[in-house]
């Protein structure tokens, strides 16, 4: 299949065409997502905003190839997704560090699986460990790290595998408010330095506006649908107290209240 | 009283309160209590013995001690106490090795293959409720009264935790860790090597731990019937010779060995899986 | 659908596996591959079972009497272990004095495998009911105490602190907070204790008894009757499973009652 070009001439790296998802059969059938179309452009920062249990993770798992859509098709770089594909880097909602590996061993895992030599992959891992600000913790085991640090390792691990697309599934959901804001700034810094397409799931409106080029809002109740898309044209770094920020926030909040 | 203490920490009343408090504190100190407890225990035992509550069948603690020392140097049935201990330990180690060698691969296979599991697990669950010691008669019938039948029974006892924990260890590996590896580009072979084996290792190791202590219990039971050496033999001899001090001396050695085995295994565990602390604290 | 088919297939496979086991066993004996003096066929075991229902020979009692003897010994010892072990463990968990006094003794006794008590038990209490009850008691006691003790120790300290600030006495905290929160642990200990008791009982009966299932197994060996041995083993397994199920049922009832 050809690379699809959007009407503004920029390549669409992710395209979801009429996808839906249900789990179970017969009486246990549970519809999670109903027909949804979504495309994400190269180097775009897209935020998926939706309340808890609205199928955000399910959507990501389908894009990542960990789950098959019940109907419809997903294309990444123009090729239909049939299984996990390392052009996608996934930062999971729950910390999924390998507990028996040190920070360094976790981060170098992607290159190692590809058969990259030890010296080379260490260098690469070290670069990303430094980038997320964990230098000095290379030999620590995950259980010795705080939640924020674990999530940084997860991010470094995903980046070290050289993905073209990053999927971040509520990466900061388990962090306290202060660490969270810090990490949000951090993620933008990394994004600017390591330009990639980023899709980011959150249930936090401020986080969504602070980060996204575009915000895709999901319906609250199952089966979840795409409700609205907001383009956020504010310049970065964005200010939570900026008037335009607050107006957009107001608008989105109004939408979610309607949904409730 | 403690309420007053908190309310006004600088008054006269407090000083008096604190001093009376400290006597209480000494009495309430765990270690002081431990010493008191052990002394009381020995005294009560001694009283029981002297007053002959259980007739002649309760030896004085001091008697047990002399018997213990005596047995370490004078042979009983041709062997001193350390030699008997070694006889039991040897059986345990042989049987444990066999149990691990068979049980872990079987459990792992069951964890990986639902077909293998469907075939093996009903048979396993059919045999599991029979205590290993219940096999003793068949074992003697089949293998005679010598070493083989004893090792057989111990293997029966020790293999159960090996199979169960390996099976569950493999089966219950966190799916999200497998997903994480797949997203990094890992294939099935890498998933097994990099995730499934290390992730199931603590569970399998715990199985070995249980298996070893199971083996130690079972060896005694096996030696109660027709043994010529071993710790089980010693306590049976004590029974046949009406020498309770010998029985208790034997029990002390048995308990100490069990304790030492578990200490050694714990130490080993910390050494082979240093990340394990997480599993204990966060679960 | 594919999933359901696979499950069906696996179930059938399990049944086939069991049937094959018994069939193979029967054939191995019928064709004399294993001499009948060493192994009885399933058919012979069933015949023995039917015979033993009404015949006391050659071991002196009908099957029912053996089962009841074992059950009576096991349950008496088990209940005594619960009645003494649970309160002791609970008290050890909360009252420093009880812990200080009882723990060292308990720690000394704990590593002694239950079967090692057999000779002493026979000396002290004789070969009859009392001796065996003691052995069962000793083996059931350890898990009861440990689980109750750990259960109390695991009580959420926040609740305890809260109760203290409301001026609850030590005894009230123990009664109203520690015990209820320890109950799940205590119940967990019941099954462990049962398994330990049942094993110990069989061992005790093998060595010294004139009735009971363990005795039946021993007699089978003395009389060189493998059908009797296997019958005894199967009855031990079966009875163990049945009491396990009953305890489980009672436990569920109690837990439901407590939760109310
Ligand atoms: N493998 C599965 N089998 C059955 N149901 C599932 C499965 N995965 C997800 N679901 C269901 O799909 C619904 C949406 O789950 P999902 O995790 O995608 O939501 P979410 O928006 O990510 O929620 P959260 O905000 O809690 O992360 C849930 O009700 C969940 O129970
Ligand atoms: Mg989610």
mmCIF file of C-alpha atoms in Angstrom, chain A:
data_model
loop_
_atom_site.group_PDB
_atom_site.id
_atom_site.type_symbol
_atom_site.label_atom_id
_atom_site.label_comp_id
_atom_site.label_asym_id
_atom_site.label_seq_id
_atom_site.Cartn_x
_atom_site.Cartn_y
_atom_site.Cartn_z
ATOM 1 C CA UNK A 1 0.000 0.000 0.000
ATOM 2 C CA UNK A 2 1.192 3.514 -0.796
ATOM 3 C CA UNK A 3 2.097 6.001 1.848
ATOM 4 C CA UNK A 4 -0.968 8.094 2.282
ATOM 5 C CA UNK A 5 -0.608 11.787 2.001
ATOM 6 C CA UNK A 6 -2.922 14.077 3.914
ATOM 7 C CA UNK A 7 -4.421 17.136 2.179
ATOM 8 C CA UNK A 8 -1.728 19.326 3.662
ATOM 9 C CA UNK A 9 0.957 17.271 2.001
ATOM 10 C CA UNK A 10 2.369 15.701 5.169
ATOM 11 C CA UNK A 11 2.657 11.915 5.412
ATOM 12 C CA UNK A 12 0.121 10.091 7.584
ATOM 13 C CA UNK A 13 2.109 7.621 9.638
ATOM 14 C CA UNK A 14 -0.863 6.065 11.413
ATOM 15 C CA UNK A 15 -4.213 5.519 9.801
ATOM 16 C CA UNK A 16 -7.139 3.815 11.474
ATOM 17 C CA UNK A 17 -9.988 3.042 9.103
ATOM 18 C CA UNK A 18 -13.350 2.131 10.542
ATOM 19 C CA UNK A 19 -11.934 0.173 13.434
ATOM 20 C CA UNK A 20 -14.034 -1.233 16.238
ATOM 21 C CA UNK A 21 -13.269 -3.617 19.042
ATOM 22 C CA UNK A 22 -15.257 -5.965 21.195
ATOM 23 C CA UNK A 23 -14.155 -8.603 23.660
ATOM 24 C CA UNK A 24 -15.871 -11.903 24.383
ATOM 25 C CA UNK A 25 -18.631 -13.738 22.596
ATOM 26 C CA UNK A 26 -22.401 -14.047 22.909
ATOM 27 C CA UNK A 27 -23.726 -12.990 26.279
ATOM 28 C CA UNK A 28 -20.275 -11.884 27.441
ATOM 29 C CA UNK A 29 -19.741 -9.670 24.446
ATOM 30 C CA UNK A 30 -18.391 -6.334 25.483
ATOM 31 C CA UNK A 31 -18.111 -3.536 22.953
ATOM 32 C CA UNK A 32 -15.274 -1.211 23.777
ATOM 33 C CA UNK A 33 -14.688 0.884 20.679
ATOM 34 C CA UNK A 34 -17.135 1.516 17.880
ATOM 35 C CA UNK A 35 -16.258 2.621 14.384
ATOM 36 C CA UNK A 36 -13.438 5.064 14.586
ATOM 37 C CA UNK A 37 -11.280 6.811 12.028
ATOM 38 C CA UNK A 38 -8.072 8.471 13.024
ATOM 39 C CA UNK A 39 -4.942 9.545 11.236
ATOM 40 C CA UNK A 40 -1.740 10.859 12.720
ATOM 41 C CA UNK A 41 0.792 12.858 10.743
ATOM 42 C CA UNK A 42 4.515 12.561 10.834
ATOM 43 C CA UNK A 43 6.149 14.312 13.815
ATOM 44 C CA UNK A 44 2.790 15.243 15.204
ATOM 45 C CA UNK A 45 2.049 15.182 18.918
ATOM 46 C CA UNK A 46 -1.455 13.775 19.270
ATOM 47 C CA UNK A 47 -3.155 13.431 22.619
ATOM 48 C CA UNK A 48 -6.001 10.998 23.132
ATOM 49 C CA UNK A 49 -8.171 12.347 25.904
ATOM 50 C CA UNK A 50 -10.817 10.225 27.536
ATOM 51 C CA UNK A 51 -12.147 9.285 30.954
ATOM 52 C CA UNK A 52 -11.176 6.060 32.706
ATOM 53 C CA UNK A 53 -12.244 2.812 31.061
ATOM 54 C CA UNK A 54 -13.046 4.440 27.748
ATOM 55 C CA UNK A 55 -10.902 2.122 25.664
ATOM 56 C CA UNK A 56 -7.831 4.336 25.342
ATOM 57 C CA UNK A 57 -5.402 1.546 26.085
ATOM 58 C CA UNK A 58 -7.307 -0.781 23.806
ATOM 59 C CA UNK A 59 -6.905 1.671 20.943
ATOM 60 C CA UNK A 60 -3.160 1.866 21.562
ATOM 61 C CA UNK A 61 -2.811 -1.882 21.829
ATOM 62 C CA UNK A 62 -4.459 -2.230 18.449
ATOM 63 C CA UNK A 63 -2.196 0.361 16.846
ATOM 64 C CA UNK A 64 0.780 -1.421 18.387
ATOM 65 C CA UNK A 65 -0.398 -4.767 17.017
ATOM 66 C CA UNK A 66 -0.856 -6.366 20.440
ATOM 67 C CA UNK A 67 -4.580 -6.670 19.823
ATOM 68 C CA UNK A 68 -6.496 -7.135 16.571
ATOM 69 C CA UNK A 69 -9.345 -4.787 15.691
ATOM 70 C CA UNK A 70 -12.680 -6.608 15.395
ATOM 71 C CA UNK A 71 -13.486 -4.684 12.242
ATOM 72 C CA UNK A 72 -11.593 -2.202 10.116
ATOM 73 C CA UNK A 73 -7.906 -1.794 9.370
ATOM 74 C CA UNK A 74 -4.949 0.004 10.825
ATOM 75 C CA UNK A 75 -1.998 1.108 8.732
ATOM 76 C CA UNK A 76 1.342 2.201 10.071
ATOM 77 C CA UNK A 77 3.646 3.771 7.487
ATOM 78 C CA UNK A 78 1.181 2.571 4.894
ATOM 79 C CA UNK A 79 1.445 -1.095 5.853
ATOM 80 C CA UNK A 80 -1.390 -2.912 7.536
ATOM 81 C CA UNK A 81 -0.643 -3.790 11.160
ATOM 82 C CA UNK A 82 -0.594 -7.541 11.709
ATOM 83 C CA UNK A 83 1.504 -7.850 14.848
ATOM 84 C CA UNK A 84 3.886 -5.986 17.129
ATOM 85 C CA UNK A 85 6.204 -3.822 15.111
ATOM 86 C CA UNK A 86 9.298 -2.198 16.586
ATOM 87 C CA UNK A 87 8.855 0.974 14.518
ATOM 88 C CA UNK A 88 6.475 1.721 17.366
ATOM 89 C CA UNK A 89 7.855 2.439 20.792
ATOM 90 C CA UNK A 90 5.343 1.759 23.545
ATOM 91 C CA UNK A 91 5.463 3.223 27.032
ATOM 92 C CA UNK A 92 2.938 1.254 29.017
ATOM 93 C CA UNK A 93 0.419 2.528 31.489
ATOM 94 C CA UNK A 94 1.762 0.212 34.181
ATOM 95 C CA UNK A 95 5.507 0.153 34.659
ATOM 96 C CA UNK A 96 6.658 -2.804 32.650
ATOM 97 C CA UNK A 97 10.348 -2.747 33.392
ATOM 98 C CA UNK A 98 12.030 -6.115 33.616
ATOM 99 C CA UNK A 99 12.576 -6.396 37.361
ATOM 100 C CA UNK A 100 15.573 -8.725 37.006
ATOM 101 C CA UNK A 101 17.448 -6.266 34.825
ATOM 102 C CA UNK A 102 19.213 -3.082 35.833
ATOM 103 C CA UNK A 103 18.310 0.270 34.352
ATOM 104 C CA UNK A 104 21.075 -0.088 31.771
ATOM 105 C CA UNK A 105 20.025 -3.625 30.847
ATOM 106 C CA UNK A 106 16.415 -2.525 30.507
ATOM 107 C CA UNK A 107 17.223 0.387 28.257
ATOM 108 C CA UNK A 108 19.581 -1.553 25.998
ATOM 109 C CA UNK A 109 17.048 -4.348 25.542
ATOM 110 C CA UNK A 110 15.729 -3.184 22.156
ATOM 111 C CA UNK A 111 19.136 -2.949 20.446
ATOM 112 C CA UNK A 112 20.163 -6.200 22.135
ATOM 113 C CA UNK A 113 17.198 -8.023 20.643
ATOM 114 C CA UNK A 114 18.228 -6.729 17.246
ATOM 115 C CA UNK A 115 21.692 -8.171 17.746
ATOM 116 C CA UNK A 116 23.522 -4.852 18.121
ATOM 117 C CA UNK A 117 26.984 -5.305 19.647
ATOM 118 C CA UNK A 118 27.475 -4.667 23.307
ATOM 119 C CA UNK A 119 29.600 -1.558 23.050
ATOM 120 C CA UNK A 120 27.356 0.133 20.541
ATOM 121 C CA UNK A 121 24.124 -0.605 22.370
ATOM 122 C CA UNK A 122 25.576 0.505 25.689
ATOM 123 C CA UNK A 123 26.509 3.820 24.161
ATOM 124 C CA UNK A 124 23.065 4.262 22.749
ATOM 125 C CA UNK A 125 21.390 3.272 26.015
ATOM 126 C CA UNK A 126 23.664 5.631 27.912
ATOM 127 C CA UNK A 127 22.628 8.498 25.632
ATOM 128 C CA UNK A 128 18.958 7.955 26.420
ATOM 129 C CA UNK A 129 19.581 7.338 30.100
ATOM 130 C CA UNK A 130 21.309 10.711 30.181
ATOM 131 C CA UNK A 131 18.524 12.250 28.151
ATOM 132 C CA UNK A 132 15.893 11.247 30.696
ATOM 133 C CA UNK A 133 18.190 12.380 33.477
ATOM 134 C CA UNK A 134 18.987 9.052 35.078
ATOM 135 C CA UNK A 135 22.759 9.066 34.776
ATOM 136 C CA UNK A 136 24.191 7.500 37.890
ATOM 137 C CA UNK A 137 21.371 5.000 38.148
ATOM 138 C CA UNK A 138 22.543 2.649 35.395
ATOM 139 C CA UNK A 139 23.131 -0.241 37.765
ATOM 140 C CA UNK A 140 20.044 0.209 39.920
ATOM 141 C CA UNK A 141 17.267 -2.363 39.796
ATOM 142 C CA UNK A 142 13.746 -1.098 39.084
ATOM 143 C CA UNK A 143 12.567 -1.781 42.647
ATOM 144 C CA UNK A 144 15.120 0.733 43.876
ATOM 145 C CA UNK A 145 13.601 3.531 41.789
ATOM 146 C CA UNK A 146 10.706 5.871 42.450
ATOM 147 C CA UNK A 147 7.637 5.843 40.226
ATOM 148 C CA UNK A 148 8.802 8.820 38.191
ATOM 149 C CA UNK A 149 12.207 7.282 37.657
ATOM 150 C CA UNK A 150 10.686 3.986 36.564
ATOM 151 C CA UNK A 151 8.607 5.761 33.994
ATOM 152 C CA UNK A 152 11.698 7.598 32.734
ATOM 153 C CA UNK A 153 13.412 4.262 32.257
ATOM 154 C CA UNK A 154 10.368 3.073 30.314
ATOM 155 C CA UNK A 155 10.614 6.114 28.073
ATOM 156 C CA UNK A 156 14.357 5.700 27.578
ATOM 157 C CA UNK A 157 13.875 2.032 26.787
ATOM 158 C CA UNK A 158 11.322 2.827 24.118
ATOM 159 C CA UNK A 159 13.460 5.578 22.557
ATOM 160 C CA UNK A 160 16.629 3.468 22.581
ATOM 161 C CA UNK A 161 14.949 1.092 20.169
ATOM 162 C CA UNK A 162 14.808 3.872 17.554
ATOM 163 C CA UNK A 163 11.083 3.855 16.966
ATOM 164 C CA UNK A 164 9.527 6.210 14.450
ATOM 165 C CA UNK A 165 6.351 6.459 16.463
ATOM 166 C CA UNK A 166 6.001 6.681 20.220
ATOM 167 C CA UNK A 167 2.843 5.556 21.991
ATOM 168 C CA UNK A 168 2.673 6.766 25.570
ATOM 169 C CA UNK A 169 -0.228 5.330 27.512
ATOM 170 C CA UNK A 170 -0.985 7.503 30.527
ATOM 171 C CA UNK A 171 2.688 7.413 31.398
ATOM 172 C CA UNK A 172 2.298 9.841 34.289
ATOM 173 C CA UNK A 173 -0.985 8.559 35.681
ATOM 174 C CA UNK A 174 0.672 7.101 38.770
ATOM 175 C CA UNK A 175 2.820 10.110 39.589
ATOM 176 C CA UNK A 176 2.141 12.901 42.042
ATOM 177 C CA UNK A 177 1.102 16.261 40.617
ATOM 178 C CA UNK A 178 4.487 17.912 40.964
ATOM 179 C CA UNK A 179 6.496 15.128 39.378
ATOM 180 C CA UNK A 180 3.872 14.968 36.725
ATOM 181 C CA UNK A 181 4.341 18.554 35.563
ATOM 182 C CA UNK A 182 8.085 18.024 35.579
ATOM 183 C CA UNK A 183 7.741 14.924 33.460
ATOM 184 C CA UNK A 184 5.420 16.713 31.031
ATOM 185 C CA UNK A 185 8.044 19.363 30.416
ATOM 186 C CA UNK A 186 10.611 16.641 30.114
ATOM 187 C CA UNK A 187 8.645 14.762 27.502
ATOM 188 C CA UNK A 188 8.326 17.894 25.383
ATOM 189 C CA UNK A 189 12.039 18.535 25.692
ATOM 190 C CA UNK A 190 12.776 14.995 24.522
ATOM 191 C CA UNK A 191 10.220 15.285 21.736
ATOM 192 C CA UNK A 192 11.808 18.467 20.464
ATOM 193 C CA UNK A 193 15.242 16.908 20.575
ATOM 194 C CA UNK A 194 14.273 13.537 19.153
ATOM 195 C CA UNK A 195 11.561 14.462 16.706
ATOM 196 C CA UNK A 196 9.183 11.551 16.352
ATOM 197 C CA UNK A 197 5.502 11.092 15.977
ATOM 198 C CA UNK A 198 4.035 10.904 19.459
ATOM 199 C CA UNK A 199 0.641 9.646 20.533
ATOM 200 C CA UNK A 200 -0.130 10.262 24.144
ATOM 201 C CA UNK A 201 -3.044 9.001 26.211
ATOM 202 C CA UNK A 202 -4.318 10.892 29.185
ATOM 203 C CA UNK A 203 -7.450 11.536 31.197
ATOM 204 C CA UNK A 204 -6.147 14.909 32.346
ATOM 205 C CA UNK A 205 -7.303 17.951 30.391
ATOM 206 C CA UNK A 206 -4.433 20.195 31.455
ATOM 207 C CA UNK A 207 -1.919 17.598 30.443
ATOM 208 C CA UNK A 208 -3.643 17.227 27.084
ATOM 209 C CA UNK A 209 -3.573 20.951 26.294
ATOM 210 C CA UNK A 210 -0.068 21.387 27.607
ATOM 211 C CA UNK A 211 1.309 18.694 25.326
ATOM 212 C CA UNK A 212 -0.753 18.168 22.219
ATOM 213 C CA UNK A 213 -0.746 19.557 18.710
ATOM 214 C CA UNK A 214 -4.080 17.906 18.427
ATOM 215 C CA UNK A 215 -6.426 16.500 21.044
ATOM 216 C CA UNK A 216 -8.669 13.609 20.165
ATOM 217 C CA UNK A 217 -11.475 13.338 22.624
ATOM 218 C CA UNK A 218 -13.183 10.033 23.297
ATOM 219 C CA UNK A 219 -16.734 9.490 24.421
ATOM 220 C CA UNK A 220 -17.105 8.448 28.022
ATOM 221 C CA UNK A 221 -19.394 5.478 27.873
ATOM 222 C CA UNK A 222 -18.751 2.192 26.092
ATOM 223 C CA UNK A 223 -18.634 1.557 23.249
ATOM 224 C CA UNK A 224 -16.419 4.559 22.965
ATOM 225 C CA UNK A 225 -16.408 6.800 19.895
ATOM 226 C CA UNK A 226 -14.328 9.723 18.776
ATOM 227 C CA UNK A 227 -16.198 12.737 19.958
ATOM 228 C CA UNK A 228 -14.285 15.759 18.852
ATOM 229 C CA UNK A 229 -10.869 16.823 17.698
ATOM 230 C CA UNK A 230 -9.249 20.035 18.878
ATOM 231 C CA UNK A 231 -6.296 21.652 17.189
ATOM 232 C CA UNK A 232 -4.112 23.359 19.722
ATOM 233 C CA UNK A 233 -2.261 26.182 18.036
ATOM 234 C CA UNK A 234 -0.689 27.683 21.135
ATOM 235 C CA UNK A 235 3.065 28.204 20.979
ATOM 236 C CA UNK A 236 5.252 26.069 23.241
ATOM 237 C CA UNK A 237 6.192 26.206 26.061
ATOM 238 C CA UNK A 238 2.586 26.618 27.030
ATOM 239 C CA UNK A 239 1.485 28.331 30.145
ATOM 240 C CA UNK A 240 -1.284 26.868 32.278
ATOM 241 C CA UNK A 241 -2.408 30.371 33.144
ATOM 242 C CA UNK A 242 -2.412 31.678 29.588
ATOM 243 C CA UNK A 243 -5.775 33.027 28.543
ATOM 244 C CA UNK A 244 -6.002 30.961 25.362
ATOM 245 C CA UNK A 245 -5.055 27.893 27.401
ATOM 246 C CA UNK A 246 -7.820 28.569 29.879
ATOM 247 C CA UNK A 247 -10.377 29.190 27.168
ATOM 248 C CA UNK A 248 -9.591 25.907 25.494
ATOM 249 C CA UNK A 249 -9.690 24.229 28.849
ATOM 250 C CA UNK A 250 -13.094 25.701 29.502
ATOM 251 C CA UNK A 251 -14.363 24.468 26.164
ATOM 252 C CA UNK A 252 -13.117 20.925 26.653
ATOM 253 C CA UNK A 253 -14.342 20.766 30.214
ATOM 254 C CA UNK A 254 -17.784 21.825 28.985
ATOM 255 C CA UNK A 255 -17.745 18.975 26.491
ATOM 256 C CA UNK A 256 -16.811 16.378 29.090
ATOM 257 C CA UNK A 257 -19.498 17.551 31.461
ATOM 258 C CA UNK A 258 -22.016 17.160 28.710
ATOM 259 C CA UNK A 259 -20.755 13.661 28.223
ATOM 260 C CA UNK A 260 -21.335 12.754 31.832
#
